[in-house]
PDB file of N, CA and C in Angstrom:
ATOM      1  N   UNK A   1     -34.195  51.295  29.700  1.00  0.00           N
ATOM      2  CA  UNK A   1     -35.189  52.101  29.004  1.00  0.00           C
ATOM      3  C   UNK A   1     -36.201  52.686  29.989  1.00  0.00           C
ATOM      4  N   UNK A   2     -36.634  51.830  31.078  1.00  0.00           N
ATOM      5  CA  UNK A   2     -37.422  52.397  32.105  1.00  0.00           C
ATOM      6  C   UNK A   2     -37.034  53.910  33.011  1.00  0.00           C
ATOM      7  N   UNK A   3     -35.582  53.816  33.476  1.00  0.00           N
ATOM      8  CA  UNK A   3     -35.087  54.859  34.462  1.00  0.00           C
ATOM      9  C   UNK A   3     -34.597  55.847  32.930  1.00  0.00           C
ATOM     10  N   UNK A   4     -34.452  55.909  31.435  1.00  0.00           N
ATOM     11  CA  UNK A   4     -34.597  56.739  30.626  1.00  0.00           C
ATOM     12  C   UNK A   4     -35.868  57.642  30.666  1.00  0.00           C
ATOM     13  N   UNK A   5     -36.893  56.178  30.372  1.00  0.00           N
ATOM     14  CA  UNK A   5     -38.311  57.439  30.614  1.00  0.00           C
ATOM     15  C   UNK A   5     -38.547  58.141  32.105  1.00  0.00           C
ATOM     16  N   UNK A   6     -38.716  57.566  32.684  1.00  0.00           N
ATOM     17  CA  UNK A   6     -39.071  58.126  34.107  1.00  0.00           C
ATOM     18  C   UNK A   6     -37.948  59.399  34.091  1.00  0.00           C
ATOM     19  N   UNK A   7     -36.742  59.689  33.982  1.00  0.00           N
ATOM     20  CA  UNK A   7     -35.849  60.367  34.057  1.00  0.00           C
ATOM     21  C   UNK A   7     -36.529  61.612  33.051  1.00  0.00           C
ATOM     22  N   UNK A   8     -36.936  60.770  32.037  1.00  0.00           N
ATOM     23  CA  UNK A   8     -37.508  62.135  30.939  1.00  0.00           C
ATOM     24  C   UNK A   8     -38.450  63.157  31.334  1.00  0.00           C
ATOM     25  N   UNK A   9     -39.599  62.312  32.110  1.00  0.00           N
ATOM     26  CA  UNK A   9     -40.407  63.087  32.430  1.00  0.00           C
ATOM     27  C   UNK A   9     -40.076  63.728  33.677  1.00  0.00           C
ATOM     28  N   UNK A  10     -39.454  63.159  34.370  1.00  0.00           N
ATOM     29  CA  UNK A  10     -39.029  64.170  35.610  1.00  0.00           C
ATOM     30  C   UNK A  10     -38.329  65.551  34.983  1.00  0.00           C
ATOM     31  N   UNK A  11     -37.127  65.388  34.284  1.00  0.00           N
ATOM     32  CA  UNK A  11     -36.856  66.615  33.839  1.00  0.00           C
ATOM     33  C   UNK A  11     -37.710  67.935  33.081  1.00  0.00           C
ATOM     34  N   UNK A  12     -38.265  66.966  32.341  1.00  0.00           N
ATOM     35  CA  UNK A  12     -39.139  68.190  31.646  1.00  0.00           C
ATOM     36  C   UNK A  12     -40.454  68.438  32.758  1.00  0.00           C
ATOM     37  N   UNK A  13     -40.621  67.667  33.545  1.00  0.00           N
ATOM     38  CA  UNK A  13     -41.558  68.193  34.369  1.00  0.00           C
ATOM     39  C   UNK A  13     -40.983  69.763  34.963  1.00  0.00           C
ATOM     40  N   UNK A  14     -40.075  69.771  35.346  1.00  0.00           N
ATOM     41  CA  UNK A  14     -38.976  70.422  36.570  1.00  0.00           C
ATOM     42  C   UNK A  14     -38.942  71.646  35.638  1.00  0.00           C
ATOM     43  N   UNK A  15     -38.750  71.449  34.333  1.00  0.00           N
ATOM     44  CA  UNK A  15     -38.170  72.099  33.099  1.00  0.00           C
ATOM     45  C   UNK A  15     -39.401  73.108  33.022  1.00  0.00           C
ATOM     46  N   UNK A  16     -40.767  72.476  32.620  1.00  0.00           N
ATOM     47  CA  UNK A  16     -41.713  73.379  32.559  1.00  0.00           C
ATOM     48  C   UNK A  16     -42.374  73.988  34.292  1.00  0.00           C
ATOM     49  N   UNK A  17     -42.507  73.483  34.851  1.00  0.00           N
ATOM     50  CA  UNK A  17     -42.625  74.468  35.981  1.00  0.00           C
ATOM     51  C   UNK A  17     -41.364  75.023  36.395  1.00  0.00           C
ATOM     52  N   UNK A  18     -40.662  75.644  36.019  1.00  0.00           N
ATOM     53  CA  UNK A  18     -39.450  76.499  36.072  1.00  0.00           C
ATOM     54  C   UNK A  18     -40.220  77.338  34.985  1.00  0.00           C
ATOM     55  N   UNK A  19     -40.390  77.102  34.166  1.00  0.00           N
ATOM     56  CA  UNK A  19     -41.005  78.233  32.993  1.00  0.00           C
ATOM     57  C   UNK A  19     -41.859  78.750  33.509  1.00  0.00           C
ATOM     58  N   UNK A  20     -42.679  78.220  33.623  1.00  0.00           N
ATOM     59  CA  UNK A  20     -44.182  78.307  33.566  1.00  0.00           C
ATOM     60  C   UNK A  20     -45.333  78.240  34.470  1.00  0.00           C
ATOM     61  N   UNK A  21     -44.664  78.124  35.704  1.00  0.00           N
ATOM     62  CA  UNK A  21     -45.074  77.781  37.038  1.00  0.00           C
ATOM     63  C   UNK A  21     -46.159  76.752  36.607  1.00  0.00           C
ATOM     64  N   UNK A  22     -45.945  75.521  36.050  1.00  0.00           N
ATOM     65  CA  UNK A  22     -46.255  74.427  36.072  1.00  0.00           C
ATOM     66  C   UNK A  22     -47.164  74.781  35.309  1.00  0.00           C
ATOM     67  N   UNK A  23     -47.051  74.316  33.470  1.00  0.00           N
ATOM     68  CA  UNK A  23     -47.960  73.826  32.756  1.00  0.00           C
ATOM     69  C   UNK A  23     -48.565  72.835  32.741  1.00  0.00           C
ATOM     70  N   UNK A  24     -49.489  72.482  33.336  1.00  0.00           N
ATOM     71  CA  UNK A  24     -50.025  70.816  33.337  1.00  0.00           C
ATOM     72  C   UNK A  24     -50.115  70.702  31.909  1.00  0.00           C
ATOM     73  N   UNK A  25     -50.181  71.359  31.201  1.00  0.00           N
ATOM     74  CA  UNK A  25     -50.667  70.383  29.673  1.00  0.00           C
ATOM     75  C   UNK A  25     -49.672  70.108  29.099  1.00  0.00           C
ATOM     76  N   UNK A  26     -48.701  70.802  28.938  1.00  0.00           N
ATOM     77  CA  UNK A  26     -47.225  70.488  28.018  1.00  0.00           C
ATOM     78  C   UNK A  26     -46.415  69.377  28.600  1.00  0.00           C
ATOM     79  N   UNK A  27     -46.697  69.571  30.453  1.00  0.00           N
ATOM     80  CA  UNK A  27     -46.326  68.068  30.995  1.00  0.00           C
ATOM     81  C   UNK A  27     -46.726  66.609  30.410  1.00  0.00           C
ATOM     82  N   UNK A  28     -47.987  67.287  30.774  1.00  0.00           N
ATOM     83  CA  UNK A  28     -48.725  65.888  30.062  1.00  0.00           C
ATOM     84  C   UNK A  28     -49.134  65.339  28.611  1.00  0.00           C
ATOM     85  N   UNK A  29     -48.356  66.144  27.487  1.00  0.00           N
ATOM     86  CA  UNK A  29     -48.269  65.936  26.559  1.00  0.00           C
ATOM     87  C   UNK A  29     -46.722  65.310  26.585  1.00  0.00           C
ATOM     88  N   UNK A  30     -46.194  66.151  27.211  1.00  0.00           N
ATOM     89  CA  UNK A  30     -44.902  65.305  27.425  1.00  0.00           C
ATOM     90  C   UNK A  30     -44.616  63.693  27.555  1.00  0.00           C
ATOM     91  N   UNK A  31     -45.013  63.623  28.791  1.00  0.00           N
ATOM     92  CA  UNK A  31     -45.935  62.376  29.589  1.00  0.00           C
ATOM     93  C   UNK A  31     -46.530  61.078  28.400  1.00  0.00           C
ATOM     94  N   UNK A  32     -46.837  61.698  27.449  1.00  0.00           N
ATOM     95  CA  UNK A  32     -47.654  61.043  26.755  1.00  0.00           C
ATOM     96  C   UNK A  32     -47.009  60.524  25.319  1.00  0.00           C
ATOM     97  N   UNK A  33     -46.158  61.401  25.208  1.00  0.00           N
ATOM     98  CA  UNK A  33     -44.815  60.929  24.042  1.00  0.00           C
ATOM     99  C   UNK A  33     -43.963  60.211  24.728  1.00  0.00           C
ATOM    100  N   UNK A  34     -43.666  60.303  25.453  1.00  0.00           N
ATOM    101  CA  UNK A  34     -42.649  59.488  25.982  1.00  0.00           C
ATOM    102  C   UNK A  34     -43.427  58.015  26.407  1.00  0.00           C
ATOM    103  N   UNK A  35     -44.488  57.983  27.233  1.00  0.00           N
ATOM    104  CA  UNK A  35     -45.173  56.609  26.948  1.00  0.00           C
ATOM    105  C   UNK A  35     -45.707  56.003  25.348  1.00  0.00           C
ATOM    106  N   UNK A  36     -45.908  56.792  24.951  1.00  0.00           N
ATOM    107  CA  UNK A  36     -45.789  56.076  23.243  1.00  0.00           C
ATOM    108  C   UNK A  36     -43.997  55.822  22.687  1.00  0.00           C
ATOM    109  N   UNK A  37     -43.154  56.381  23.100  1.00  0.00           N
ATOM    110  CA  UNK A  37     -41.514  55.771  22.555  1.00  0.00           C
ATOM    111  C   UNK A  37     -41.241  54.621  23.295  1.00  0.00           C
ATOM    112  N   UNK A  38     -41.773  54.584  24.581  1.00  0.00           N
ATOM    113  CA  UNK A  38     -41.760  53.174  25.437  1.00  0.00           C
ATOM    114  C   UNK A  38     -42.298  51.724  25.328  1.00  0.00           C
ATOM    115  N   UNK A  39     -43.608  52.328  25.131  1.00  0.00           N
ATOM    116  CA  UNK A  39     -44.595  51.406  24.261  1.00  0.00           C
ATOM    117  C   UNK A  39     -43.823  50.576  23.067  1.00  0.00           C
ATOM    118  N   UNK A  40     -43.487  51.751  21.735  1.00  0.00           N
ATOM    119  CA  UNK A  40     -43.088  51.323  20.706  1.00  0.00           C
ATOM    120  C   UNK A  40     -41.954  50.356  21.101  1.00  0.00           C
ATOM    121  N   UNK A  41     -40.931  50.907  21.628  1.00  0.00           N
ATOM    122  CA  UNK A  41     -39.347  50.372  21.770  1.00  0.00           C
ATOM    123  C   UNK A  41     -39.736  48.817  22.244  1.00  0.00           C
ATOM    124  N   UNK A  42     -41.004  48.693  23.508  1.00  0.00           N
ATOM    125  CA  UNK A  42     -41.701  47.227  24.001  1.00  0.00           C
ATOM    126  C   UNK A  42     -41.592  46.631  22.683  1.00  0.00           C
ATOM    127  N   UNK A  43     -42.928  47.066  22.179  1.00  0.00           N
ATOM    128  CA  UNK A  43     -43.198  46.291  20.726  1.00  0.00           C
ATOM    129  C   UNK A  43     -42.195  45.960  20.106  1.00  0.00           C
ATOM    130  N   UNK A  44     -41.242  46.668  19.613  1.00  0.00           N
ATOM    131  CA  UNK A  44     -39.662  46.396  18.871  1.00  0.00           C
ATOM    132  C   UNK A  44     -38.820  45.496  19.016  1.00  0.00           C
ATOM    133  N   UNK A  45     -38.959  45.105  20.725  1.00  0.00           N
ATOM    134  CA  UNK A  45     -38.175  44.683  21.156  1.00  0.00           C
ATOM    135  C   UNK A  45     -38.706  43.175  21.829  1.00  0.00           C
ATOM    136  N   UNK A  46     -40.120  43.400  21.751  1.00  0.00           N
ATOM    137  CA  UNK A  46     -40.633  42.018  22.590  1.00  0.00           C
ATOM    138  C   UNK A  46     -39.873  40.749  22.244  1.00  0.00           C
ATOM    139  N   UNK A  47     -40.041  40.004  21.415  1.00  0.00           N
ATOM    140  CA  UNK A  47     -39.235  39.150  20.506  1.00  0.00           C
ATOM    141  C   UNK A  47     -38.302  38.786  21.326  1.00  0.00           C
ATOM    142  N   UNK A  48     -37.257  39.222  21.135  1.00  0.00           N
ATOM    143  CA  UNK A  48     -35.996  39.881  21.925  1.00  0.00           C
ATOM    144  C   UNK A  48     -35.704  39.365  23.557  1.00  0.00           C
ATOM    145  N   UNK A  49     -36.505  40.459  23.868  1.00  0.00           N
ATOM    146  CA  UNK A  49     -36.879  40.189  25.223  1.00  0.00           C
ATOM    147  C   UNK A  49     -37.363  38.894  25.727  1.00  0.00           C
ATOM    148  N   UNK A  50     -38.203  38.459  24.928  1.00  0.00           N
ATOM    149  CA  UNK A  50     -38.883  36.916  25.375  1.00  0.00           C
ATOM    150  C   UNK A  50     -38.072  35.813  25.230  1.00  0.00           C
ATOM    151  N   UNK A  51     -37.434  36.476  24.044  1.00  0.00           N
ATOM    152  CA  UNK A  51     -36.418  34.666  23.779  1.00  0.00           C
ATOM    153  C   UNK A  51     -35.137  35.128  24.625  1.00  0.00           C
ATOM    154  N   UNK A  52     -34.659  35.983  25.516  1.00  0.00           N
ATOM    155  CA  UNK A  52     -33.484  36.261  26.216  1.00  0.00           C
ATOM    156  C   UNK A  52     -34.161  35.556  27.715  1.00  0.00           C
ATOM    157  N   UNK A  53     -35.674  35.761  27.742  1.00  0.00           N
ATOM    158  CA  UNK A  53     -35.445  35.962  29.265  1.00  0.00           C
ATOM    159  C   UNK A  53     -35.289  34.091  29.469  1.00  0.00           C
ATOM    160  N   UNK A  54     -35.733  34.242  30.732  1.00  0.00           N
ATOM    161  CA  UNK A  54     -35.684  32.720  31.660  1.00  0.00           C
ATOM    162  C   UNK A  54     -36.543  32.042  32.001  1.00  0.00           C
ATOM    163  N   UNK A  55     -37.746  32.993  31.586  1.00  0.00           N
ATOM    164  CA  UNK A  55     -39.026  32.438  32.547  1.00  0.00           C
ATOM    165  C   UNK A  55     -39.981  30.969  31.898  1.00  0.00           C
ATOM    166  N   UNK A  56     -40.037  30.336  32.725  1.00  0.00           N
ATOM    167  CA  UNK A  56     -40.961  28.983  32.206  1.00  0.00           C
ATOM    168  C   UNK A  56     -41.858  29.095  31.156  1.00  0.00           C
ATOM    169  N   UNK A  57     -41.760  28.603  29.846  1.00  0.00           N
ATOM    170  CA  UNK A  57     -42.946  28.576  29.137  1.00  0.00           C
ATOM    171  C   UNK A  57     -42.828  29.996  28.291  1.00  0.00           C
ATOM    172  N   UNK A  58     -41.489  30.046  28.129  1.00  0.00           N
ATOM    173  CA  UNK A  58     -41.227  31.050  26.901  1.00  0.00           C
ATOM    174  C   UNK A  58     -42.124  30.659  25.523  1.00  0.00           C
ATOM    175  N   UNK A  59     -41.970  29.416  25.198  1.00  0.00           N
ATOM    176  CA  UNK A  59     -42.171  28.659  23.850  1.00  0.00           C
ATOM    177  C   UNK A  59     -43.805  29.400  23.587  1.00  0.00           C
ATOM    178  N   UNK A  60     -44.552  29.343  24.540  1.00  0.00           N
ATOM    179  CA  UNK A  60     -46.218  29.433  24.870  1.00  0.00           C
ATOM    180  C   UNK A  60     -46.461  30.903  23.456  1.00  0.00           C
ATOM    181  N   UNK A  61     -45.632  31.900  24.003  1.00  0.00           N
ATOM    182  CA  UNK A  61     -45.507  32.719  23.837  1.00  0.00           C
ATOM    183  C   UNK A  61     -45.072  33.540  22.066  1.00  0.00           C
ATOM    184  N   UNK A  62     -44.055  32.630  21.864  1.00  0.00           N
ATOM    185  CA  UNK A  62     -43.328  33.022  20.599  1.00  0.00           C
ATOM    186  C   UNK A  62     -44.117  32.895  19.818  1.00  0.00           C
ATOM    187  N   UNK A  63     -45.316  31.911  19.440  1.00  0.00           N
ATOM    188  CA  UNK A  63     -46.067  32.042  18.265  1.00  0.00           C
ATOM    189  C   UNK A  63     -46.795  32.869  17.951  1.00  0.00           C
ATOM    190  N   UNK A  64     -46.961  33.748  19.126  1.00  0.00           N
ATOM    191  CA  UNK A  64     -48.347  35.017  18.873  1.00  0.00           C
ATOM    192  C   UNK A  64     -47.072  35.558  18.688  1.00  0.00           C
ATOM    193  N   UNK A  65     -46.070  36.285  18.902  1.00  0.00           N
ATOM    194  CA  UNK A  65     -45.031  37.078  18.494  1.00  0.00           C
ATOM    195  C   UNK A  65     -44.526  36.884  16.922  1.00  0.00           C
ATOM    196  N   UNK A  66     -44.985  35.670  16.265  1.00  0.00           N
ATOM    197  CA  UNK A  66     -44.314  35.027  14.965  1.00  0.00           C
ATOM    198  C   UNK A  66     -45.106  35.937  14.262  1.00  0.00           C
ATOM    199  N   UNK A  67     -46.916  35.654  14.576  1.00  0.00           N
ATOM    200  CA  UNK A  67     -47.557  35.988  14.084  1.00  0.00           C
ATOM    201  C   UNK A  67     -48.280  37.076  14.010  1.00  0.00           C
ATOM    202  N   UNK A  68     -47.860  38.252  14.589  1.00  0.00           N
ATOM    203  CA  UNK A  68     -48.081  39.481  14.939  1.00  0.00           C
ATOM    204  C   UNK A  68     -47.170  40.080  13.865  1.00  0.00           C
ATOM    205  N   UNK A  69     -45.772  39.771  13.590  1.00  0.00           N
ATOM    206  CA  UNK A  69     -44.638  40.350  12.199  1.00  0.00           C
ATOM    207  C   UNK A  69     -45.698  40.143  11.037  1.00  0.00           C
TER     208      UNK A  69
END
């Protein structure tokens, strides 16, 4: 999901200065949807993510995740 976003915004970066000889604002509106689908997909997915990974002291964790649903 990471090299998706980063990939996103590179293109449409490239995309609008090819148009537009570089709109900073449509970039960075760009920029800014795509960190909110990233964000979200986090949130969606935290859960997920936490009880897959490995790291010490998963357990710590899951109850603020219980209780956040």
């Amino acid at each position: 999901m990471g090299e998706e976003f980063a990939n996103g915004i590179n293109a449409r970066f490239f995309e609008t200065s090819a148009k537009d000889d570089i709109n900073v604002n449509e970039v960075f509106k760009h920029m800014l949807c795509e960190i909110k689908k990233f964000v979200d997909w986090i949130g969606d997915n935290a859960g997920i993510i936490i009880k897959q990974s490995k790291v010490k002291g998963t357990k710590n964790f899951m109850h603020l995740i219980d209780k956040r649903q």
